[in-house]
Short mmCIF file of C-alpha atoms and ligand atoms in Angstrom, two decimals:
data_model
loop_
_atom_site.label_atom_id
_atom_site.label_comp_id
_atom_site.label_asym_id
_atom_site.label_seq_id
_atom_site.Cartn_x
_atom_site.Cartn_y
_atom_site.Cartn_z
CA MET A 1 33.48 14.47 27.37
CA SER A 2 32.25 16.42 24.39
CA GLU A 3 34.26 19.55 23.63
CA HIS A 4 33.96 22.36 21.16
CA PHE A 5 35.94 25.46 20.22
CA ASP A 6 34.57 28.98 20.41
CA VAL A 7 36.31 30.78 17.56
CA HIS A 8 36.11 34.58 17.76
CA GLY A 9 36.11 36.12 14.28
CA GLY A 10 38.17 39.05 13.10
CA ALA A 11 41.72 38.08 14.08
CA ARG A 12 44.74 38.89 11.95
CA LEU A 13 47.38 36.19 12.54
CA VAL A 14 50.90 37.52 13.05
CA GLY A 15 54.03 35.84 14.39
CA GLU A 16 56.04 32.65 14.20
CA VAL A 17 54.90 29.06 14.59
CA GLU A 18 56.97 25.90 14.74
CA VAL A 19 55.86 22.71 13.00
CA VAL A 20 56.91 19.32 14.40
CA GLY A 21 56.97 15.83 12.85
CA ALA A 22 54.41 14.70 10.27
CA LYS A 23 51.46 12.60 11.44
CA ASN A 24 51.38 10.76 8.14
CA SER A 25 55.05 9.86 8.51
CA VAL A 26 55.51 9.06 12.19
CA LEU A 27 52.74 6.45 12.29
CA LYS A 28 54.30 4.51 9.41
CA LEU A 29 57.80 4.84 10.88
CA MET A 30 56.44 3.37 14.12
CA ALA A 31 55.09 0.42 12.10
CA ALA A 32 58.47 0.03 10.37
CA ALA A 33 60.06 -0.56 13.80
CA LEU A 34 58.34 -3.99 13.72
CA LEU A 35 60.85 -5.02 11.06
CA ALA A 36 63.86 -5.03 13.40
CA GLU A 37 64.38 -6.79 16.71
CA GLY A 38 65.58 -4.37 19.42
CA THR A 39 64.88 -0.72 20.27
CA THR A 40 64.13 1.79 17.52
CA THR A 41 64.09 5.47 18.51
CA ILE A 42 61.95 7.99 16.64
CA THR A 43 62.39 11.69 17.41
CA ASN A 44 60.41 14.84 16.49
CA CYS A 45 57.14 12.93 17.09
CA PRO A 46 54.07 15.19 17.19
CA GLN A 47 52.05 15.11 20.42
CA ILE A 48 48.75 14.15 18.83
CA LEU A 49 46.20 11.47 19.75
CA ASP A 50 47.15 9.15 16.89
CA VAL A 51 50.67 8.53 18.24
CA PRO A 52 49.57 6.86 21.53
CA LEU A 53 46.91 4.99 19.54
CA MET A 54 49.59 3.62 17.21
CA ALA A 55 51.69 2.76 20.29
CA ASP A 56 48.73 0.66 21.52
CA VAL A 57 48.58 -1.10 18.16
CA LEU A 58 52.28 -2.01 18.44
CA ARG A 59 51.88 -3.13 22.06
CA SER A 60 49.04 -5.42 20.98
CA VAL A 61 51.48 -7.42 18.83
CA GLY A 62 54.10 -7.63 21.58
CA CYS A 63 56.25 -4.47 21.41
CA GLU A 64 57.16 -2.30 24.36
CA VAL A 65 56.56 1.34 23.53
CA GLU A 66 57.62 4.33 25.61
CA LEU A 67 56.54 7.82 24.60
CA ASP A 68 58.67 10.50 26.23
CA GLY A 69 57.85 14.00 24.99
CA ASP A 70 58.69 14.06 21.29
CA THR A 71 60.57 10.74 21.35
CA ALA A 72 59.18 7.23 20.86
CA TYR A 73 61.19 4.19 21.95
CA ILE A 74 59.85 1.02 20.37
CA THR A 75 61.30 -2.29 21.50
CA THR A 76 60.41 -5.12 19.15
CA PRO A 77 60.79 -8.63 20.57
CA THR A 78 62.03 -11.76 18.78
CA GLU A 79 58.57 -13.30 19.01
CA LEU A 80 55.86 -11.03 17.63
CA SER A 81 52.17 -11.85 17.43
CA HIS A 82 50.77 -11.94 13.90
CA ARG A 83 47.35 -10.79 15.17
CA ALA A 84 46.77 -7.03 15.12
CA ASP A 85 43.09 -6.83 15.94
CA SER A 86 42.94 -4.72 19.10
CA PRO A 87 40.27 -1.96 19.44
CA ALA A 88 42.97 0.67 18.73
CA MET A 89 43.15 -0.62 15.14
CA GLY A 90 39.72 0.77 14.32
CA LYS A 91 40.61 4.30 15.44
CA LEU A 92 43.14 5.27 12.80
CA ARG A 93 43.86 4.58 9.16
CA ALA A 94 47.60 4.15 9.58
CA SER A 95 47.07 1.03 11.72
CA VAL A 96 46.87 -0.91 8.46
CA CYS A 97 50.56 -0.20 7.97
CA VAL A 98 51.45 -3.03 10.35
CA LEU A 99 50.30 -5.43 7.61
CA GLY A 100 53.44 -5.16 5.45
CA PRO A 101 55.97 -5.46 8.30
CA LEU A 102 54.12 -8.42 9.90
CA VAL A 103 53.94 -10.28 6.59
CA GLY A 104 57.60 -9.39 5.94
CA ARG A 105 58.80 -10.68 9.29
CA LEU A 106 56.35 -13.46 10.20
CA LYS A 107 55.02 -14.40 6.74
CA LYS A 108 51.64 -14.27 8.39
CA ALA A 109 49.28 -11.50 9.55
CA VAL A 110 45.70 -11.00 10.71
CA VAL A 111 45.12 -7.25 10.69
CA ALA A 112 41.80 -5.60 11.58
CA LEU A 113 40.41 -3.32 8.89
CA PRO A 114 41.46 0.20 9.83
CA GLY A 115 39.43 3.22 10.90
CA GLY A 116 40.37 6.84 10.30
CA ASP A 117 38.77 9.82 8.63
CA ALA A 118 35.42 9.45 6.88
CA ILE A 119 36.60 11.05 3.64
CA GLY A 120 35.28 8.47 1.16
CA SER A 121 35.85 4.89 0.06
CA ARG A 122 39.23 3.58 1.25
CA PRO A 123 39.65 0.05 -0.16
CA LEU A 124 42.77 -2.11 0.37
CA ASP A 125 42.80 -3.92 -2.99
CA MET A 126 46.18 -2.51 -4.04
CA HIS A 127 47.74 -3.44 -0.68
CA GLN A 128 46.43 -6.99 -1.07
CA ASN A 129 47.36 -7.36 -4.75
CA GLY A 130 50.90 -6.22 -3.97
CA LEU A 131 51.29 -8.79 -1.20
CA ARG A 132 49.90 -11.48 -3.52
CA LYS A 133 52.55 -10.60 -6.11
CA LEU A 134 55.17 -11.09 -3.39
CA GLY A 135 53.84 -14.64 -2.84
CA ALA A 136 51.30 -14.21 0.00
CA THR A 137 47.63 -15.14 0.00
CA SER A 138 45.39 -12.31 1.10
CA THR A 139 41.70 -12.38 1.94
CA ILE A 140 39.27 -10.43 4.11
CA ALA A 141 37.66 -12.51 6.87
CA HIS A 142 35.67 -11.46 9.95
CA GLY A 143 36.67 -7.80 9.59
CA CYS A 144 40.39 -8.55 9.15
CA VAL A 145 42.89 -8.75 6.31
CA VAL A 146 44.38 -12.24 6.51
CA ALA A 147 47.68 -12.78 4.72
CA GLU A 148 50.00 -15.78 4.68
CA ALA A 149 53.02 -16.92 2.71
CA ASP A 150 55.50 -19.79 2.72
CA GLY A 151 58.14 -17.30 1.71
CA LEU A 152 58.17 -13.88 0.06
CA HIS A 153 59.90 -13.34 -3.27
CA GLY A 154 60.64 -10.19 -5.25
CA ALA A 155 58.18 -9.21 -7.96
CA GLN A 156 57.27 -6.54 -10.50
CA ILE A 157 54.27 -4.64 -9.12
CA TRP A 158 52.28 -1.96 -10.95
CA LEU A 159 49.92 0.12 -8.83
CA ASP A 160 46.70 1.30 -10.49
CA PHE A 161 47.05 4.57 -8.57
CA PRO A 162 50.04 5.93 -6.60
CA SER A 163 48.49 4.99 -3.25
CA VAL A 164 50.50 6.13 -0.24
CA GLY A 165 49.37 3.28 2.04
CA ALA A 166 49.76 0.54 -0.58
CA THR A 167 53.26 1.76 -1.47
CA GLU A 168 54.22 1.69 2.23
CA ASN A 169 52.80 -1.77 2.94
CA ILE A 170 54.33 -3.36 -0.16
CA LEU A 171 57.65 -1.65 0.55
CA MET A 172 57.75 -2.90 4.15
CA ALA A 173 57.06 -6.48 3.05
CA ALA A 174 59.49 -6.31 0.11
CA VAL A 175 62.50 -5.20 2.17
CA LEU A 176 62.63 -8.70 3.70
CA ALA A 177 61.57 -10.65 0.55
CA GLU A 178 64.04 -12.76 -1.38
CA GLY A 179 65.22 -10.99 -4.54
CA THR A 180 64.29 -7.73 -6.24
CA THR A 181 60.91 -5.99 -6.11
CA VAL A 182 60.02 -3.15 -8.44
CA ILE A 183 57.03 -0.99 -7.45
CA ASP A 184 55.88 1.02 -10.44
CA ASN A 185 53.52 4.00 -10.21
CA ALA A 186 54.63 4.23 -6.56
CA ALA A 187 53.59 7.20 -4.42
CA ARG A 188 56.16 10.03 -4.35
CA GLU A 189 55.06 11.86 -1.20
CA PRO A 190 57.80 13.25 1.10
CA GLU A 191 56.51 10.80 3.74
CA ILE A 192 57.43 7.93 1.37
CA VAL A 193 60.93 9.37 1.06
CA ASP A 194 61.07 9.57 4.88
CA ILE A 195 60.18 5.90 5.35
CA CYS A 196 62.64 4.88 2.63
CA THR A 197 65.35 6.86 4.45
CA MET A 198 64.56 5.14 7.75
CA LEU A 199 64.40 1.66 6.19
CA THR A 200 67.74 2.30 4.50
CA GLU A 201 69.22 3.34 7.86
CA MET A 202 67.90 -0.01 9.16
CA GLY A 203 69.83 -1.88 6.47
CA ALA A 204 67.26 -2.09 3.64
CA LYS A 205 68.33 -1.61 0.02
CA ILE A 206 66.00 0.80 -1.75
CA GLU A 207 66.53 2.92 -4.85
CA GLY A 208 64.25 5.53 -6.38
CA ALA A 209 62.71 7.10 -3.26
CA GLY A 210 60.71 10.13 -4.34
CA THR A 211 60.25 8.82 -7.92
CA SER A 212 57.46 6.62 -9.27
CA THR A 213 59.70 3.55 -9.48
CA LEU A 214 60.97 2.01 -6.26
CA ILE A 215 63.50 -0.80 -6.57
CA VAL A 216 63.92 -2.91 -3.45
CA GLU A 217 66.63 -5.53 -3.05
CA GLY A 218 65.48 -7.86 -0.24
CA VAL A 219 67.82 -8.46 2.72
CA ASP A 220 67.76 -11.18 5.43
CA GLN A 221 67.21 -8.89 8.37
CA LEU A 222 67.08 -5.25 9.47
CA HIS A 223 68.49 -3.60 12.58
CA PRO A 224 67.04 -0.82 14.78
CA THR A 225 67.93 2.80 14.18
CA GLU A 226 67.33 6.33 15.47
CA HIS A 227 65.39 8.50 13.06
CA ARG A 228 63.98 12.05 13.07
CA VAL A 229 60.53 12.47 11.50
CA ILE A 230 60.23 15.07 8.71
CA GLY A 231 58.21 18.21 9.46
CA ASP A 232 54.48 18.08 8.79
CA ARG A 233 53.87 19.78 5.42
CA ILE A 234 50.09 19.59 5.88
CA VAL A 235 50.27 21.40 9.23
CA GLY A 236 52.76 23.88 7.71
CA ALA A 237 50.36 24.53 4.85
CA THR A 238 47.49 25.00 7.32
CA TRP A 239 49.39 27.93 8.86
CA ALA A 240 50.13 29.30 5.39
CA PHE A 241 46.43 29.32 4.49
CA ALA A 242 45.60 30.79 7.90
CA ALA A 243 47.95 33.70 7.19
CA ALA A 244 46.45 34.28 3.74
CA MET A 245 42.85 34.08 4.95
CA THR A 246 43.32 36.50 7.85
CA ARG A 247 45.50 38.92 5.82
CA GLY A 248 48.21 38.13 8.32
CA ASP A 249 51.97 37.67 8.41
CA VAL A 250 53.10 34.26 9.64
CA THR A 251 56.54 32.65 9.65
CA VAL A 252 56.48 28.86 9.75
CA THR A 253 59.54 26.86 10.83
CA GLY A 254 60.29 23.12 11.00
CA VAL A 255 58.99 22.24 7.54
CA ASP A 256 60.84 22.00 4.23
CA PRO A 257 59.34 24.56 1.80
CA HIS A 258 60.29 22.28 -1.13
CA HIS A 259 57.49 19.99 0.09
CA LEU A 260 55.03 22.87 -0.40
CA GLU A 261 56.13 24.41 -3.68
CA LEU A 262 52.75 24.19 -5.41
CA VAL A 263 50.89 25.34 -2.29
CA LEU A 264 53.08 28.41 -1.87
CA GLU A 265 52.78 29.18 -5.60
CA LYS A 266 48.97 29.08 -5.29
CA LEU A 267 49.16 31.52 -2.37
CA ARG A 268 51.40 33.83 -4.40
CA LEU A 269 48.74 33.77 -7.15
CA ALA A 270 46.20 34.70 -4.48
CA GLY A 271 48.29 37.80 -3.72
CA ALA A 272 50.48 36.63 -0.83
CA GLU A 273 54.11 37.64 -0.48
CA VAL A 274 55.96 34.40 0.20
CA THR A 275 59.58 34.05 1.31
CA THR A 276 61.20 30.62 1.71
CA PHE A 277 64.12 29.63 3.95
CA ASP A 278 65.91 26.69 2.38
CA GLY A 279 65.04 23.44 4.19
CA LYS A 280 63.79 25.35 7.23
CA GLY A 281 60.52 27.13 6.66
CA PHE A 282 58.76 30.05 5.01
CA ARG A 283 56.90 33.31 5.61
CA VAL A 284 53.48 34.18 4.18
CA MET A 285 52.33 37.78 4.26
CA GLN A 286 48.95 38.71 2.78
CA PRO A 287 48.65 42.48 2.36
CA ASP A 288 45.17 42.66 0.76
CA ARG A 289 42.05 40.57 0.34
CA PRO A 290 43.08 37.28 -1.39
CA ARG A 291 42.24 36.85 -5.09
CA SER A 292 40.44 33.69 -6.24
CA VAL A 293 42.59 30.78 -7.48
CA ASP A 294 41.63 27.36 -8.88
CA PHE A 295 42.81 24.18 -7.13
CA VAL A 296 43.01 20.55 -8.35
CA THR A 297 43.89 17.77 -5.90
CA LEU A 298 46.27 15.07 -7.09
CA PRO A 299 48.92 12.76 -5.62
CA TYR A 300 52.23 14.47 -4.78
CA PRO A 301 53.68 16.66 -6.27
CA GLY A 302 50.10 17.74 -7.03
CA PHE A 303 48.00 19.75 -4.58
CA ALA A 304 47.29 17.45 -1.58
CA THR A 305 43.71 16.32 -1.04
CA ASP A 306 44.34 16.91 2.69
CA LEU A 307 44.59 20.62 1.89
CA GLN A 308 41.38 20.82 -0.11
CA PRO A 309 39.30 22.13 2.84
CA PHE A 310 41.74 25.04 3.19
CA ALA A 311 41.49 25.75 -0.54
CA VAL A 312 37.70 25.93 -0.13
CA ALA A 313 37.97 28.08 3.00
CA LEU A 314 40.40 30.52 1.34
CA SER A 315 38.24 30.72 -1.81
CA SER A 316 35.18 31.45 0.27
CA VAL A 317 36.66 34.79 1.41
CA SER A 318 38.62 35.63 -1.78
CA GLU A 319 37.69 38.16 -4.42
CA GLY A 320 36.22 36.33 -7.41
CA THR A 321 35.21 32.75 -8.18
CA SER A 322 37.30 29.59 -7.71
CA MET A 323 36.86 26.11 -9.14
CA ILE A 324 38.10 23.31 -6.88
CA THR A 325 38.45 19.80 -8.26
CA GLU A 326 38.76 16.77 -5.94
CA ASN A 327 40.36 13.75 -7.59
CA VAL A 328 41.34 11.58 -4.62
CA TYR A 329 38.58 11.37 -1.97
CA GLU A 330 35.06 12.01 -3.21
CA ALA A 331 33.45 12.52 0.22
CA ARG A 332 35.75 15.39 1.17
CA PHE A 333 33.26 17.89 -0.27
CA ARG A 334 30.99 17.18 2.74
CA PHE A 335 33.01 19.96 4.30
CA ILE A 336 31.31 22.42 1.96
CA GLU A 337 27.93 21.86 3.65
CA GLU A 338 29.46 23.19 6.87
CA MET A 339 31.05 26.12 5.01
CA VAL A 340 27.61 27.02 3.64
CA ARG A 341 26.36 27.23 7.25
CA LEU A 342 29.05 29.87 7.72
CA GLY A 343 27.70 31.87 4.81
CA ALA A 344 30.04 30.60 2.05
CA ASP A 345 28.64 30.86 -1.47
CA ALA A 346 29.66 27.37 -2.61
CA ARG A 347 28.15 24.47 -4.54
CA THR A 348 29.40 21.12 -5.74
CA ASP A 349 28.81 19.12 -8.87
CA GLY A 350 30.47 15.69 -8.78
CA HIS A 351 34.23 16.17 -8.44
CA HIS A 352 34.01 19.95 -8.76
CA ALA A 353 33.10 22.78 -6.42
CA VAL A 354 32.47 26.37 -7.41
CA VAL A 355 33.10 28.90 -4.67
CA ARG A 356 32.21 32.58 -5.08
CA GLY A 357 34.08 34.62 -2.51
CA VAL A 358 32.19 36.75 0.00
CA GLU A 359 33.57 39.73 1.94
CA LYS A 360 32.89 38.14 5.34
CA LEU A 361 31.59 34.83 6.64
CA SER A 362 28.86 34.62 9.28
CA SER A 363 29.35 32.71 12.55
CA ALA A 364 27.30 29.56 13.21
CA PRO A 365 27.65 26.19 14.98
CA VAL A 366 29.47 23.76 12.67
CA TRP A 367 30.69 20.14 12.93
CA ALA A 368 34.12 18.79 12.03
CA SER A 369 33.87 15.58 9.98
CA ASP A 370 37.61 14.84 9.81
CA ILE A 371 40.96 16.29 10.88
CA ARG A 372 41.47 18.74 8.04
CA ALA A 373 37.81 19.72 7.69
CA GLY A 374 37.86 20.57 11.40
CA ALA A 375 40.94 22.77 11.03
CA GLY A 376 39.40 24.37 7.92
CA LEU A 377 36.28 25.32 9.88
CA VAL A 378 38.39 26.94 12.58
CA LEU A 379 40.19 29.06 9.97
CA ALA A 380 36.85 29.97 8.42
CA GLY A 381 35.59 30.97 11.88
CA LEU A 382 38.47 33.43 12.12
CA CYS A 383 37.02 35.18 9.04
CA ALA A 384 33.43 35.27 10.30
CA ASP A 385 31.64 37.91 12.32
CA GLY A 386 30.82 36.81 15.87
CA VAL A 387 31.71 33.53 17.58
CA THR A 388 31.73 30.28 15.58
CA GLU A 389 31.28 27.06 17.57
CA VAL A 390 33.24 24.20 16.03
CA TRP A 391 32.07 20.81 17.35
CA ASP A 392 33.63 17.31 17.27
CA VAL A 393 37.06 18.81 17.79
CA PHE A 394 38.53 15.41 18.75
CA HIS A 395 39.16 15.09 15.01
CA ILE A 396 41.44 18.14 15.12
CA ASP A 397 43.27 16.76 18.17
CA ARG A 398 44.15 13.65 16.15
CA GLY A 399 46.30 15.66 13.77
CA TYR A 400 47.29 19.06 15.18
CA PRO A 401 49.56 19.36 18.24
CA HIS A 402 48.69 22.40 20.41
CA PHE A 403 46.36 23.77 17.73
CA VAL A 404 44.44 26.23 19.91
CA GLU A 405 47.57 27.36 21.78
CA ASN A 406 49.42 28.02 18.51
CA LEU A 407 46.53 29.99 17.03
CA ASN A 408 46.10 32.06 20.19
CA ARG A 409 49.82 32.83 20.24
CA LEU A 410 49.45 34.16 16.68
CA GLY A 411 46.71 36.53 17.84
CA ALA A 412 43.52 34.52 17.44
CA ARG A 413 40.99 34.15 20.25
CA ILE A 414 39.82 30.56 20.54
CA ASP A 415 38.50 28.85 23.68
CA ARG A 416 38.26 25.11 24.16
CA VAL A 417 34.96 24.52 25.93
CA SER A 418 33.88 21.29 27.63
CA SER A 419 30.27 20.12 27.44
CA ALA A 420 29.83 21.46 30.98
CA GLY A 421 30.58 24.87 29.48
CA ASP A 422 33.93 25.47 31.21
CA ALA A 423 36.62 27.06 29.08
CA ASP A 424 40.18 25.82 29.62
C1 UD1 B 1 47.13 8.77 3.05
C2 UD1 B 1 46.97 9.81 4.15
C3 UD1 B 1 45.78 10.71 3.88
C4 UD1 B 1 45.87 11.31 2.50
C5 UD1 B 1 46.06 10.22 1.45
C6 UD1 B 1 46.27 10.76 0.04
C7 UD1 B 1 47.79 8.60 6.08
C8 UD1 B 1 47.49 8.02 7.41
N1 UD1 B 1 46.75 9.12 5.41
O1 UD1 B 1 45.97 7.94 3.11
O2 UD1 B 1 45.78 11.74 4.87
O3 UD1 B 1 44.66 12.00 2.23
O4 UD1 B 1 47.22 9.42 1.79
O5 UD1 B 1 47.34 11.63 0.02
O6 UD1 B 1 48.94 8.64 5.63
N2 UD1 B 1 42.89 3.32 -3.00
C9 UD1 B 1 42.33 2.21 -3.60
N3 UD1 B 1 42.80 0.97 -3.25
C10 UD1 B 1 43.81 0.78 -2.33
C11 UD1 B 1 44.38 1.93 -1.73
C12 UD1 B 1 43.90 3.19 -2.08
O7 UD1 B 1 41.43 2.33 -4.44
O8 UD1 B 1 44.19 -0.36 -2.08
C13 UD1 B 1 42.43 4.67 -3.39
C14 UD1 B 1 41.74 5.43 -2.27
O9 UD1 B 1 40.38 5.10 -2.18
C15 UD1 B 1 41.97 6.88 -2.67
C16 UD1 B 1 43.33 6.82 -3.35
O10 UD1 B 1 43.56 5.47 -3.70
O11 UD1 B 1 41.01 7.28 -3.61
C17 UD1 B 1 44.48 7.35 -2.51
O12 UD1 B 1 44.56 6.63 -1.32
P1 UD1 B 1 45.94 6.42 -0.52
O13 UD1 B 1 47.02 7.21 -1.16
O14 UD1 B 1 46.14 4.97 -0.34
O15 UD1 B 1 45.59 7.09 0.86
P2 UD1 B 1 45.95 6.57 2.31
O16 UD1 B 1 47.32 5.97 2.30
O17 UD1 B 1 44.82 5.79 2.86
#
């Protein structure tokens, strides 16, 4: 059933909101459970659509998966299937993260090309080149990545770009390879540190987590563990932008403010008063209209491309002109077309967008093209006059647990409306 949100403009968000585990971590941690026979327990899982989808992916290769509230129990059997080509694979990007563990454990994998957000070209060349360096063959056939090896051996691997997914797949194959693997120009995202922590708890030997050089000493086998997912910094940042845009006062818990240092600094430059609580959360209070700030997306510790829609949305209601540069996913600026429908004064030129702030946006029907763009449109709707209809909200449900409920608790008025027109 098609659903949309009616977003009533004019709210000032005030209060406290708790952030749970990170989508971009939990899905990879679930894949990592394939590396160890027995039951792995993952806690602080967000209740979002992608988690049951990933559970289906794991079931399709032979695991038993039980989701109980915020806990996932994944039982990995001795005999796993090397074929991960169920329909669930096409529904999320993170499904490709079963490639590394399957190659690591079975030395063989047929993994359907993943789905996920339409945010631009998402090739797998670095994933494949990394596996080749470890001794596997890797080709694309009939819509699947096919990889096979007689045995995996350690190797020196240089990534062209610090890709999050390629770092994860290579890491999860290398932990069971013979000898030492060095991944240079590795991604440094907090989610990479999280997976390194979990793999280490499982018996892997990894040095350098959080730096651009990961050194992995292969071991014969891993054992199951219990692991708590780190808080979702992208969701945490969404609330921070929401506070700044609505001139509100929001305290966010459950996320480490060190993971958001640059984001919070940008909001300070925009005029927000920001207080951090070590390891626990932060408070963003925006007394006046935000001032324009420039943003440049880059791999961590740069400004996350996932937050670019919020940078555009904030700039669209700030005083002055902002330049926003997108360096990771070229198609993310599609979001700006929807912002223009809402009265934003914004234009793009290649990797750059220029946004001239307006006093108030103007409500209109708009369409979410991906998770973050959808959330960005909802925040923009809060700063528009009248009621903004945001369509294709299934995207938002893939990444934000209890999004509408949380916003309404902070003082927004948003109704989820089914195609039949019934609010719930
Ligand atoms: C992950 C996140 C996504 C985030 C992105 C960048 C998940 C499920 N998704 O996606 O939300 O926006 O990190 O922080 O965790 N690339 C190649 N070849 C490859 C791999 C990547 O050219 O083999 C390019 C991509 O096209 C992109 C860039 O590298 O331009 C970064 O991609 P990557 O870090 O791999 O993103 P994902 O892991 O797919």
